[in-house]
PDB file of C-alpha atoms in Angstrom:
ATOM      1  CA  UNK L  29     -12.276  10.487  16.638  1.00  0.00           C
ATOM      2  CA  UNK L  30     -13.716  13.054  14.069  1.00  0.00           C
ATOM      3  CA  UNK L  31     -15.190  12.392  10.606  1.00  0.00           C
ATOM      4  CA  UNK L  32     -11.856  12.340   8.510  1.00  0.00           C
ATOM      5  CA  UNK L  33     -10.562   9.885  11.509  1.00  0.00           C
ATOM      6  CA  UNK L  34     -13.274   7.389  11.111  1.00  0.00           C
ATOM      7  CA  UNK L  35     -13.583   7.601   7.275  1.00  0.00           C
ATOM      8  CA  UNK L  36      -9.330   6.680   6.703  1.00  0.00           C
ATOM      9  CA  UNK L  37      -9.843   3.914   9.203  1.00  0.00           C
ATOM     10  CA  UNK L  38     -12.823   2.574   7.191  1.00  0.00           C
ATOM     11  CA  UNK L  39     -10.464   2.734   4.504  1.00  0.00           C
ATOM     12  CA  UNK L  40      -7.568   1.071   5.722  1.00  0.00           C
ATOM     13  CA  UNK L  41      -9.366  -1.597   6.936  1.00  0.00           C
ATOM     14  CA  UNK L  42     -10.982  -2.022   3.337  1.00  0.00           C
ATOM     15  CA  UNK L  43      -6.972  -2.044   2.454  1.00  0.00           C
ATOM     16  CA  UNK L  44      -5.040  -3.956   4.465  1.00  0.00           C
ATOM     17  CA  UNK L  45      -7.726  -5.547   7.757  1.00  0.00           C
ATOM     18  CA  UNK L  46      -6.264  -4.824  11.072  1.00  0.00           C
ATOM     19  CA  UNK L  47      -2.943  -3.176  10.157  1.00  0.00           C
ATOM     20  CA  UNK L  48      -4.599   0.453  11.483  1.00  0.00           C
ATOM     21  CA  UNK L  49      -3.800  -0.434  15.143  1.00  0.00           C
ATOM     22  CA  UNK L  50      -0.541  -1.649  14.510  1.00  0.00           C
ATOM     23  CA  UNK L  51       0.680   0.833  12.806  1.00  0.00           C
ATOM     24  CA  UNK L  52      -0.811   3.497  14.393  1.00  0.00           C
ATOM     25  CA  UNK L  53      -0.190   2.506  17.905  1.00  0.00           C
ATOM     26  CA  UNK L  54       4.062   2.444  17.058  1.00  0.00           C
ATOM     27  CA  UNK L  55       3.138   5.856  15.877  1.00  0.00           C
ATOM     28  CA  UNK L  56       1.301   7.150  18.406  1.00  0.00           C
ATOM     29  CA  UNK L  57       3.959   6.093  21.209  1.00  0.00           C
ATOM     30  CA  UNK L  58       6.100   8.727  20.235  1.00  0.00           C
ATOM     31  CA  UNK L  59       3.669  11.241  18.175  1.00  0.00           C
ATOM     32  CA  UNK L  60       0.010  10.971  18.415  1.00  0.00           C
ATOM     33  CA  UNK L  61      -0.711  13.745  16.327  1.00  0.00           C
ATOM     34  CA  UNK L  62       1.280  12.280  13.642  1.00  0.00           C
ATOM     35  CA  UNK L  63      -0.250   9.097  13.601  1.00  0.00           C
ATOM     36  CA  UNK L  64      -4.316  10.865  13.499  1.00  0.00           C
ATOM     37  CA  UNK L  65      -2.610  12.775  10.457  1.00  0.00           C
ATOM     38  CA  UNK L  66      -1.016   9.849   8.775  1.00  0.00           C
ATOM     39  CA  UNK L  67      -5.453   8.192   9.083  1.00  0.00           C
ATOM     40  CA  UNK L  68      -6.495  11.415   8.042  1.00  0.00           C
ATOM     41  CA  UNK L  69      -5.214  12.959   5.456  1.00  0.00           C
ATOM     42  CA  UNK L  70      -3.886  10.468   3.205  1.00  0.00           C
ATOM     43  CA  UNK L  71      -6.610   7.781   4.046  1.00  0.00           C
ATOM     44  CA  UNK L  72      -9.388   9.650   5.149  1.00  0.00           C
ATOM     45  CA  UNK L  73      -9.135  12.583   2.686  1.00  0.00           C
ATOM     46  CA  UNK L  74      -7.450  11.482  -0.206  1.00  0.00           C
ATOM     47  CA  UNK L  75      -8.015   7.657  -0.508  1.00  0.00           C
ATOM     48  CA  UNK L  76     -11.928   8.405  -0.027  1.00  0.00           C
ATOM     49  CA  UNK L  77     -12.021  10.907  -2.862  1.00  0.00           C
ATOM     50  CA  UNK L  78     -14.554   9.823  -5.908  1.00  0.00           C
ATOM     51  CA  UNK L  79     -11.965  10.269  -8.520  1.00  0.00           C
ATOM     52  CA  UNK L  80     -10.182   6.814  -8.334  1.00  0.00           C
ATOM     53  CA  UNK L  81     -11.050   3.874  -6.936  1.00  0.00           C
ATOM     54  CA  UNK L  82      -8.692   1.830  -4.375  1.00  0.00           C
ATOM     55  CA  UNK L  83      -7.115  -0.236  -6.692  1.00  0.00           C
ATOM     56  CA  UNK L  84      -5.794   2.611  -8.943  1.00  0.00           C
ATOM     57  CA  UNK L  85      -5.129   4.700  -5.707  1.00  0.00           C
ATOM     58  CA  UNK L  86      -2.913   1.135  -4.668  1.00  0.00           C
ATOM     59  CA  UNK L  87      -1.539   1.359  -8.246  1.00  0.00           C
ATOM     60  CA  UNK L  88       0.027   4.957  -7.368  1.00  0.00           C
ATOM     61  CA  UNK L  89       1.273   4.429  -4.146  1.00  0.00           C
ATOM     62  CA  UNK L  90       3.175   1.562  -5.186  1.00  0.00           C
ATOM     63  CA  UNK L  91       4.927   3.040  -8.534  1.00  0.00           C
ATOM     64  CA  UNK L  92       5.641   6.433  -6.198  1.00  0.00           C
ATOM     65  CA  UNK L  93       6.878   4.404  -3.051  1.00  0.00           C
ATOM     66  CA  UNK L  94       9.386   1.959  -5.444  1.00  0.00           C
ATOM     67  CA  UNK L  95       9.898   5.401  -7.165  1.00  0.00           C
ATOM     68  CA  UNK L  96      11.655   6.971  -3.640  1.00  0.00           C
ATOM     69  CA  UNK L  97      13.010   3.761  -2.272  1.00  0.00           C
ATOM     70  CA  UNK L  98      10.215   3.347   1.063  1.00  0.00           C
ATOM     71  CA  UNK L  99      10.680  -0.251   1.249  1.00  0.00           C
ATOM     72  CA  UNK L 100       8.388  -1.048   4.293  1.00  0.00           C
ATOM     73  CA  UNK L 101       5.588   1.517   3.007  1.00  0.00           C
ATOM     74  CA  UNK L 102       5.834  -0.213  -0.093  1.00  0.00           C
ATOM     75  CA  UNK L 103       5.321  -3.174   1.165  1.00  0.00           C
ATOM     76  CA  UNK L 104       2.091  -2.548   2.470  1.00  0.00           C
ATOM     77  CA  UNK L 105       0.944  -1.244  -0.270  1.00  0.00           C
ATOM     78  CA  UNK L 106       1.990  -4.020  -2.106  1.00  0.00           C
ATOM     79  CA  UNK L 107      -0.082  -6.357  -0.221  1.00  0.00           C
ATOM     80  CA  UNK L 108      -2.871  -3.325  -0.310  1.00  0.00           C
ATOM     81  CA  UNK L 109      -3.092  -3.720  -3.792  1.00  0.00           C
ATOM     82  CA  UNK L 110      -3.154  -7.241  -4.204  1.00  0.00           C
ATOM     83  CA  UNK L 111      -5.890  -6.798  -2.009  1.00  0.00           C
ATOM     84  CA  UNK L 112      -7.640  -4.335  -3.940  1.00  0.00           C
ATOM     85  CA  UNK L 113      -7.715  -7.135  -7.379  1.00  0.00           C
ATOM     86  CA  UNK L 114      -4.231  -6.371  -9.019  1.00  0.00           C
ATOM     87  CA  UNK L 115      -2.318  -9.217  -9.336  1.00  0.00           C
ATOM     88  CA  UNK L 116       1.293 -10.102  -9.322  1.00  0.00           C
ATOM     89  CA  UNK L 117       2.084 -10.205 -12.943  1.00  0.00           C
ATOM     90  CA  UNK L 118       0.347  -6.049 -13.488  1.00  0.00           C
ATOM     91  CA  UNK L 119       2.337  -5.588 -10.044  1.00  0.00           C
ATOM     92  CA  UNK L 120       5.602  -6.563 -11.668  1.00  0.00           C
ATOM     93  CA  UNK L 121       4.850  -5.366 -14.624  1.00  0.00           C
ATOM     94  CA  UNK L 122       4.189  -1.855 -12.698  1.00  0.00           C
ATOM     95  CA  UNK L 123       7.372  -2.237 -10.955  1.00  0.00           C
ATOM     96  CA  UNK L 124       9.400  -2.807 -13.994  1.00  0.00           C
ATOM     97  CA  UNK L 125       8.118   0.350 -15.892  1.00  0.00           C
ATOM     98  CA  UNK L 126       9.232   2.261 -12.184  1.00  0.00           C
ATOM     99  CA  UNK L 127      12.801   1.475 -13.384  1.00  0.00           C
ATOM    100  CA  UNK L 128      12.367   3.630 -16.473  1.00  0.00           C
ATOM    101  CA  UNK L 129      12.049   6.772 -14.569  1.00  0.00           C
ATOM    102  CA  UNK L 130      13.472   5.795 -11.319  1.00  0.00           C
ATOM    103  CA  UNK L 131      15.910   3.262 -12.205  1.00  0.00           C
ATOM    104  CA  UNK L 132      16.765   0.245 -12.689  1.00  0.00           C
ATOM    105  CA  UNK L 133      18.629  -0.319  -8.728  1.00  0.00           C
ATOM    106  CA  UNK L 134      15.088   1.167  -7.468  1.00  0.00           C
ATOM    107  CA  UNK L 135      13.346  -1.056  -9.577  1.00  0.00           C
ATOM    108  CA  UNK L 136      15.003  -4.605  -8.451  1.00  0.00           C
ATOM    109  CA  UNK L 137      15.455  -3.201  -4.859  1.00  0.00           C
ATOM    110  CA  UNK L 138      11.238  -3.032  -4.769  1.00  0.00           C
ATOM    111  CA  UNK L 139      10.819  -6.098  -6.075  1.00  0.00           C
ATOM    112  CA  UNK L 140      13.253  -8.163  -3.634  1.00  0.00           C
ATOM    113  CA  UNK L 141      11.686  -6.339  -0.765  1.00  0.00           C
ATOM    114  CA  UNK L 142       8.489  -7.456  -1.967  1.00  0.00           C
ATOM    115  CA  UNK L 143       9.893 -10.876  -3.362  1.00  0.00           C
ATOM    116  CA  UNK L 144       7.630 -13.205  -1.121  1.00  0.00           C
ATOM    117  CA  UNK L 145       4.378 -10.880  -1.540  1.00  0.00           C
ATOM    118  CA  UNK L 146       4.932 -11.345  -5.205  1.00  0.00           C
ATOM    119  CA  UNK L 147       6.547 -14.651  -5.515  1.00  0.00           C
ATOM    120  CA  UNK L 148       3.980 -17.218  -7.346  1.00  0.00           C
ATOM    121  CA  UNK L 149       2.430 -20.027  -4.902  1.00  0.00           C
ATOM    122  CA  UNK L 150       4.306 -22.848  -5.609  1.00  0.00           C
ATOM    123  CA  UNK L 151       1.290 -25.199  -8.236  1.00  0.00           C
ATOM    124  CA  UNK L 152       0.425 -28.334  -6.462  1.00  0.00           C
ATOM    125  CA  UNK L 153      -0.041 -30.096  -9.732  1.00  0.00           C
ATOM    126  CA  UNK L 154       3.682 -30.120 -10.514  1.00  0.00           C
ATOM    127  CA  UNK L 155       4.428 -30.933  -7.796  1.00  0.00           C
ATOM    128  CA  UNK L 156       3.715 -34.190  -7.815  1.00  0.00           C
TER     129      UNK L 156
END
């Protein structure tokens, strides 16, 4: 394992916990080099740069993934954005903003895809 890979794994663990093995093992079964590159380039190179913090990078990722309709990856990055300090309210606003540039269907699909991640937990006091 090279330095880029190890740096990428470290950043992924900060963002997603132990999702690294699940993602890489699934891809590695059919494309081991692609699995390695999936860690090295985005996370070992780009996410590791000093120009923006992980929270900001996750906001950019959520916006882009919602715009292109990449629902499985969007869910992963919405969870990472929450873990990085974004609030559910901020993420809903970000996905609404996507509607201006990518269209209402893209924004609605993103919201629907991430409904369980963005729904507010029930208020225990109101339930009484």
